[in-house]
Short mmCIF file of C-alpha atoms and ligand atoms in Angstrom, two decimals:
data_model
loop_
_atom_site.label_atom_id
_atom_site.label_comp_id
_atom_site.label_asym_id
_atom_site.label_seq_id
_atom_site.Cartn_x
_atom_site.Cartn_y
_atom_site.Cartn_z
CA MET V 241 5.21 4.83 -71.19
CA THR V 242 8.24 2.96 -73.45
CA SER V 243 11.80 4.01 -74.87
CA THR V 244 12.03 1.96 -77.72
CA LEU V 245 13.08 2.95 -81.38
CA PHE V 246 10.65 1.03 -83.33
CA SER V 247 7.01 1.20 -83.60
CA PRO V 248 5.04 -1.53 -82.27
CA ASP V 249 1.37 -1.94 -82.82
CA ARG V 250 0.13 -1.87 -79.84
CA PRO V 251 -3.60 -2.70 -80.56
CA ALA V 252 -3.18 -5.67 -82.12
CA LEU V 253 -0.82 -7.10 -79.23
CA VAL V 254 -3.40 -6.32 -77.23
CA ARG V 255 -5.36 -8.48 -78.94
CA ARG V 256 -3.52 -11.40 -79.33
CA LEU V 257 -2.79 -11.23 -76.16
CA ARG V 258 -6.58 -11.09 -75.21
CA ALA V 259 -7.11 -14.26 -77.50
CA ALA V 260 -4.96 -15.59 -75.71
CA GLY V 261 -6.42 -15.51 -72.25
CA CYS V 262 -4.12 -13.57 -70.80
CA VAL V 263 -6.70 -11.32 -68.61
CA PHE V 264 -4.14 -8.17 -67.63
CA ALA V 265 -3.34 -7.73 -71.89
CA GLU V 266 -3.15 -3.81 -72.18
CA ASP V 267 -0.70 -4.45 -69.08
CA GLU V 268 1.11 -7.39 -70.02
CA ALA V 269 1.56 -5.16 -73.56
CA ASP V 270 3.14 -2.30 -72.55
CA LEU V 271 5.66 -4.64 -70.61
CA LEU V 272 6.64 -7.02 -73.27
CA ILE V 273 6.78 -3.96 -75.19
CA ALA V 274 9.05 -2.65 -72.60
CA ALA V 275 10.81 -5.51 -72.49
CA ALA V 276 11.77 -5.58 -75.86
CA ASP V 277 14.75 -4.00 -78.01
CA SER V 278 13.60 -4.72 -81.20
CA ALA V 279 10.33 -6.44 -83.50
CA GLU V 280 12.43 -9.18 -83.75
CA SER V 281 12.69 -9.60 -79.91
CA LEU V 282 9.36 -8.25 -79.68
CA THR V 283 7.50 -10.97 -81.93
CA ASP V 284 10.11 -13.09 -79.95
CA LEU V 285 8.55 -12.66 -76.31
CA VAL V 286 4.66 -12.76 -77.47
CA ASP V 287 5.24 -15.75 -79.89
CA ARG V 288 5.76 -18.13 -76.29
CA ARG V 289 3.76 -15.07 -74.15
CA VAL V 290 1.05 -16.27 -76.31
CA ALA V 291 2.75 -20.58 -76.15
CA GLY V 292 2.11 -20.18 -72.59
CA LEU V 293 5.42 -19.51 -70.94
CA PRO V 294 4.91 -17.04 -67.62
CA LEU V 295 5.43 -13.68 -68.48
CA GLU V 296 7.78 -14.13 -65.53
CA HIS V 297 9.91 -16.04 -66.78
CA LEU V 298 9.89 -13.86 -69.73
CA LEU V 299 10.80 -10.11 -68.26
CA GLY V 300 12.72 -12.19 -66.17
CA TRP V 301 11.14 -10.66 -62.86
CA ALA V 302 8.61 -10.26 -60.65
CA GLU V 303 6.44 -8.55 -59.02
CA PHE V 304 6.54 -8.42 -55.33
CA CYS V 305 4.86 -6.61 -51.86
CA GLY V 306 6.67 -3.91 -54.59
CA LEU V 307 9.99 -4.80 -55.12
CA ARG V 308 11.37 -6.03 -58.08
CA VAL V 309 12.86 -10.47 -57.81
CA ALA V 310 14.49 -11.11 -60.16
CA VAL V 311 13.10 -15.25 -61.51
CA ASP V 312 14.73 -17.76 -63.72
CA PRO V 313 13.05 -20.28 -65.91
CA GLY V 314 12.00 -22.80 -64.02
CA VAL V 315 11.31 -21.17 -61.02
CA PHE V 316 8.33 -21.29 -59.35
CA VAL V 317 6.83 -17.30 -59.05
CA PRO V 318 5.90 -15.75 -56.11
CA ARG V 319 2.75 -15.25 -55.81
CA GLY V 320 0.43 -12.11 -54.92
CA ARG V 321 -1.39 -14.15 -51.92
CA THR V 322 1.95 -14.91 -50.63
CA ALA V 323 1.88 -11.13 -49.13
CA LEU V 324 0.22 -12.73 -46.79
CA LEU V 325 2.74 -14.90 -45.29
CA VAL V 326 4.87 -12.23 -45.01
CA ALA V 327 2.72 -9.86 -43.25
CA ALA V 328 2.56 -12.98 -40.72
CA ALA V 329 5.79 -13.29 -40.38
CA ALA V 330 6.82 -9.95 -39.54
CA ALA V 331 3.85 -9.33 -37.47
CA VAL V 332 5.43 -11.82 -34.68
CA ALA V 333 9.12 -11.09 -35.67
CA GLY V 334 10.93 -9.26 -32.64
CA PRO V 335 13.53 -6.66 -32.64
CA SER V 336 16.61 -8.13 -34.74
CA PRO V 337 16.01 -11.58 -35.34
CA ALA V 338 17.67 -14.28 -37.11
CA VAL V 339 15.50 -15.26 -40.10
CA LEU V 340 15.68 -18.02 -42.29
CA ASP V 341 13.06 -18.05 -45.30
CA LEU V 342 12.98 -22.18 -46.14
CA CYS V 343 11.97 -23.23 -49.24
CA CYS V 344 13.12 -19.82 -50.75
CA GLY V 345 12.41 -20.26 -54.09
CA SER V 346 13.42 -17.03 -56.39
CA GLY V 347 13.82 -15.39 -52.22
CA ALA V 348 11.48 -13.43 -52.55
CA ALA V 349 10.36 -13.61 -48.83
CA ALA V 350 13.68 -12.89 -47.53
CA LEU V 351 13.68 -10.00 -49.58
CA VAL V 352 11.23 -8.77 -48.15
CA LEU V 353 12.52 -9.27 -45.08
CA HIS V 354 15.30 -7.78 -45.28
CA HIS V 355 13.98 -4.44 -45.87
CA ARG V 356 10.66 -4.69 -43.42
CA LEU V 357 12.79 -6.36 -40.52
CA ALA V 358 16.20 -5.60 -38.91
CA PRO V 359 17.51 -9.19 -39.11
CA ARG V 360 20.97 -9.20 -37.43
CA TRP V 361 20.86 -13.50 -39.11
CA LEU V 362 18.71 -13.84 -42.32
CA ALA V 363 19.08 -16.82 -44.49
CA ALA V 364 17.67 -18.75 -46.94
CA ALA V 365 17.68 -22.37 -48.04
CA ASP V 366 15.83 -24.71 -51.40
CA VAL V 367 16.66 -28.11 -52.61
CA ASP V 368 16.39 -27.14 -56.42
CA PRO V 369 19.42 -25.55 -57.92
CA ALA V 370 17.81 -22.97 -60.51
CA ALA V 371 16.01 -21.49 -57.77
CA VAL V 372 19.19 -21.76 -55.71
CA ALA V 373 21.03 -20.11 -58.19
CA CYS V 374 18.18 -17.01 -58.31
CA ALA V 375 17.66 -16.82 -54.91
CA ARG V 376 21.32 -15.75 -55.11
CA ARG V 377 21.39 -13.11 -56.96
CA ASN V 378 18.32 -11.83 -55.54
CA LEU V 379 20.33 -11.65 -52.60
CA ALA V 380 23.83 -11.80 -52.83
CA PRO V 381 23.91 -8.49 -53.30
CA LEU V 382 21.83 -8.23 -50.04
CA GLY V 383 24.73 -10.57 -48.45
CA VAL V 384 22.29 -13.81 -47.17
CA PRO V 385 23.47 -16.04 -48.05
CA VAL V 386 21.98 -19.22 -49.80
CA TYR V 387 22.03 -22.85 -49.31
CA GLN V 388 21.06 -25.62 -51.19
CA GLY V 389 19.49 -29.28 -49.69
CA ASP V 390 16.60 -30.91 -47.81
CA LEU V 391 15.10 -28.52 -45.55
CA PHE V 392 17.18 -28.02 -42.70
CA ALA V 393 20.11 -29.96 -43.81
CA PRO V 394 22.70 -27.07 -45.24
CA LEU V 395 22.30 -24.90 -42.32
CA PRO V 396 24.98 -24.00 -39.92
CA ALA V 397 24.71 -26.64 -36.88
CA ARG V 398 25.59 -23.20 -34.79
CA TRP V 399 21.42 -22.03 -35.68
CA ARG V 400 19.84 -25.04 -34.89
CA GLY V 401 17.89 -23.92 -31.57
CA ARG V 402 18.40 -20.17 -32.53
CA LEU V 403 16.33 -19.05 -34.75
CA ASP V 404 14.20 -16.41 -34.26
CA LEU V 405 12.06 -17.09 -37.79
CA VAL V 406 11.32 -19.85 -39.79
CA VAL V 407 9.22 -18.30 -42.75
CA ALA V 408 8.45 -21.58 -44.96
CA ASN V 409 6.12 -21.20 -48.01
CA ALA V 410 6.40 -24.73 -48.82
CA PRO V 411 4.65 -26.63 -51.63
CA TYR V 412 1.61 -27.66 -50.15
CA VAL V 413 -1.05 -28.39 -53.46
CA PRO V 414 -2.14 -32.04 -53.04
CA SER V 415 -0.51 -35.06 -55.83
CA ASP V 416 -3.58 -35.33 -57.14
CA ALA V 417 -4.25 -31.98 -58.04
CA VAL V 418 -1.07 -31.12 -59.65
CA ALA V 419 -2.00 -32.39 -63.13
CA MET V 420 -5.12 -29.19 -62.66
CA LEU V 421 -2.98 -26.35 -62.10
CA PRO V 422 -2.74 -24.06 -64.38
CA PRO V 423 -0.74 -24.97 -67.79
CA GLU V 424 1.85 -21.72 -66.44
CA ALA V 425 2.39 -23.44 -63.26
CA ARG V 426 2.34 -27.18 -64.32
CA LEU V 427 4.52 -26.53 -67.38
CA HIS V 428 6.70 -24.20 -66.37
CA GLU V 429 7.24 -24.14 -63.06
CA ALA V 430 9.90 -27.53 -61.65
CA THR V 431 6.93 -29.95 -60.03
CA VAL V 432 8.90 -30.32 -56.26
CA ALA V 433 8.11 -26.32 -56.41
CA LEU V 434 4.27 -28.06 -56.29
CA ASP V 435 3.70 -30.90 -55.06
CA GLY V 436 3.23 -31.51 -51.81
CA GLY V 437 2.37 -34.99 -51.47
CA ALA V 438 -0.80 -37.02 -50.76
CA ASP V 439 -2.46 -34.69 -48.94
CA GLY V 440 -0.04 -31.14 -50.16
CA LEU V 441 1.22 -31.63 -46.62
CA ALA V 442 3.53 -33.77 -46.93
CA VAL V 443 7.09 -30.94 -46.93
CA LEU V 444 5.47 -29.24 -44.41
CA ARG V 445 4.90 -32.17 -41.79
CA ARG V 446 8.71 -32.61 -42.01
CA VAL V 447 9.10 -28.90 -42.31
CA ALA V 448 7.14 -28.69 -38.61
CA ALA V 449 9.66 -31.02 -37.30
CA GLY V 450 11.80 -29.31 -38.36
CA ALA V 451 11.07 -25.83 -36.98
CA ALA V 452 10.94 -27.51 -33.67
CA GLU V 453 14.30 -28.06 -33.57
CA TRP V 454 16.10 -25.30 -34.83
CA LEU V 455 13.49 -22.43 -32.90
CA ALA V 456 14.87 -20.91 -30.87
CA PRO V 457 12.40 -21.10 -27.60
CA GLY V 458 9.64 -17.84 -28.39
CA GLY V 459 10.53 -18.07 -31.66
CA HIS V 460 7.95 -18.78 -35.03
CA LEU V 461 7.67 -20.75 -37.20
CA ALA V 462 5.71 -19.18 -40.53
CA VAL V 463 4.11 -21.08 -43.34
CA GLU V 464 1.38 -20.46 -45.90
CA VAL V 465 -1.35 -23.40 -46.93
CA SER V 466 -5.15 -23.71 -48.54
CA ALA V 467 -8.26 -22.49 -46.25
CA GLY V 468 -8.89 -26.31 -46.53
CA GLN V 469 -5.48 -27.73 -45.27
CA ALA V 470 -5.64 -24.81 -42.47
CA PRO V 471 -7.22 -27.29 -39.82
CA THR V 472 -4.78 -29.99 -40.56
CA LEU V 473 -1.97 -28.06 -40.57
CA CYS V 474 -2.69 -27.26 -36.88
CA GLY V 475 -3.40 -30.30 -36.00
CA ILE V 476 0.32 -31.52 -37.32
CA LEU V 477 2.25 -27.99 -35.73
CA ALA V 478 0.92 -28.99 -32.50
CA ASP V 479 1.63 -32.33 -32.11
CA ALA V 480 5.59 -31.05 -32.75
CA GLY V 481 5.29 -28.83 -29.83
CA LEU V 482 4.49 -25.46 -31.41
CA ASP V 483 1.36 -23.16 -30.62
CA PRO V 484 -0.67 -23.35 -34.20
CA SER V 485 -2.63 -19.50 -35.29
CA VAL V 486 -4.52 -19.04 -38.18
CA VAL V 487 -4.05 -15.96 -39.96
CA HIS V 488 -6.67 -14.78 -44.17
CA ASP V 489 -7.43 -12.89 -46.20
CA ASP V 490 -10.03 -12.84 -48.16
CA ASP V 491 -8.59 -10.05 -50.78
CA LEU V 492 -5.67 -12.28 -51.05
CA GLU V 493 -7.22 -15.15 -50.94
CA ALA V 494 -4.02 -16.50 -48.63
CA THR V 495 -4.11 -18.36 -45.10
CA ALA V 496 -1.41 -18.55 -43.68
CA VAL V 497 -0.12 -19.70 -40.17
CA THR V 498 2.20 -18.81 -37.97
CA ALA V 499 3.18 -21.36 -35.22
CA ARG V 500 5.36 -20.72 -31.85
CA ARG V 501 7.82 -22.32 -29.91
CA PRO V 502 6.62 -22.31 -26.50
CA GLY V 503 9.51 -21.22 -23.66
C1 SAM K 617 5.36 -22.68 -53.59
S1 SAM K 617 7.35 -22.44 -53.95
C2 SAM K 617 7.87 -20.89 -53.04
C3 SAM K 617 9.18 -20.42 -53.52
C4 SAM K 617 9.23 -18.99 -53.01
N1 SAM K 617 9.35 -19.42 -51.38
C5 SAM K 617 7.94 -17.89 -53.28
O1 SAM K 617 6.73 -18.27 -53.10
O2 SAM K 617 8.06 -17.52 -53.81
C6 SAM K 617 8.12 -24.33 -52.85
C7 SAM K 617 10.11 -24.11 -53.37
O3 SAM K 617 10.13 -24.84 -52.24
C8 SAM K 617 11.36 -25.04 -52.55
N2 SAM K 617 11.50 -26.74 -52.07
C9 SAM K 617 10.51 -28.35 -51.52
N3 SAM K 617 11.04 -29.09 -51.75
C10 SAM K 617 11.93 -28.89 -50.80
C11 SAM K 617 13.40 -29.43 -49.82
N4 SAM K 617 12.02 -30.89 -49.19
N5 SAM K 617 13.49 -28.38 -49.10
C12 SAM K 617 14.85 -27.49 -49.54
N6 SAM K 617 13.87 -26.74 -50.33
C13 SAM K 617 12.09 -27.38 -50.94
C14 SAM K 617 10.95 -25.73 -54.05
O4 SAM K 617 11.70 -26.25 -54.72
C15 SAM K 617 10.64 -24.71 -54.16
O5 SAM K 617 11.80 -23.14 -54.65
#
């Protein structure tokens, strides 16, 4: 149901979106109609959608794990498969954990963990200023700080060796494969959000090394990768002194790895 003051031609809109390759054309039509406040703004939204802009960037939000997350232009759109990472992270968290959402993008994972866990401390961090601004919009109302910088570098030093849970959906697409991503990602999300270096694991190698320092004994790192990368990543985590464990969800086509710091 929409409360538009104009009368959009929904069937024509659906046909146009479908012809442009939008798989869920009916749903998208309804969302775009609801987002428009005039016939002109609807035409503008549909034109930009047909030209390839991600729906979420046009709407200004994405649905993630049942929550509405603000997503600004250029910022990584939270993917449905990352629900597995969040679930795996929540499953290994103890009571009142100190939690970091590293490589936070919009801050979607932190937002969900704020609701699922009762963290005694929760923070997020990202290197991209656009992502940090977006995450602050999502997290500042909850009192969750968002730091800007390379991985663990911007965090308050007092948390070194004291974090119970580090969640990191870091970039893991091999550099050569970035050109084969759908245009919505390749053209409208920052390269720093996608490109994981030669084998896709360059950032995650550094996350593993940092986690070994920043986790408390008994704390966990939780990361997302492709199924094919999981064995190599487990070796990297073990070399960093962490005990890895892989979870996979066929329906979500998602793989997450949790790794415990012994002690
Ligand atoms: C795949 S996106 C995931 C965003 C968010 N966690 C999510 O699931 O929607 C990866 C994020 O990692 C950030 N990133 C990449 N390299 C980084 C680094 N060295 N330090 C901190 N953040 C980094 C990017 O800016 C991007 O926001």
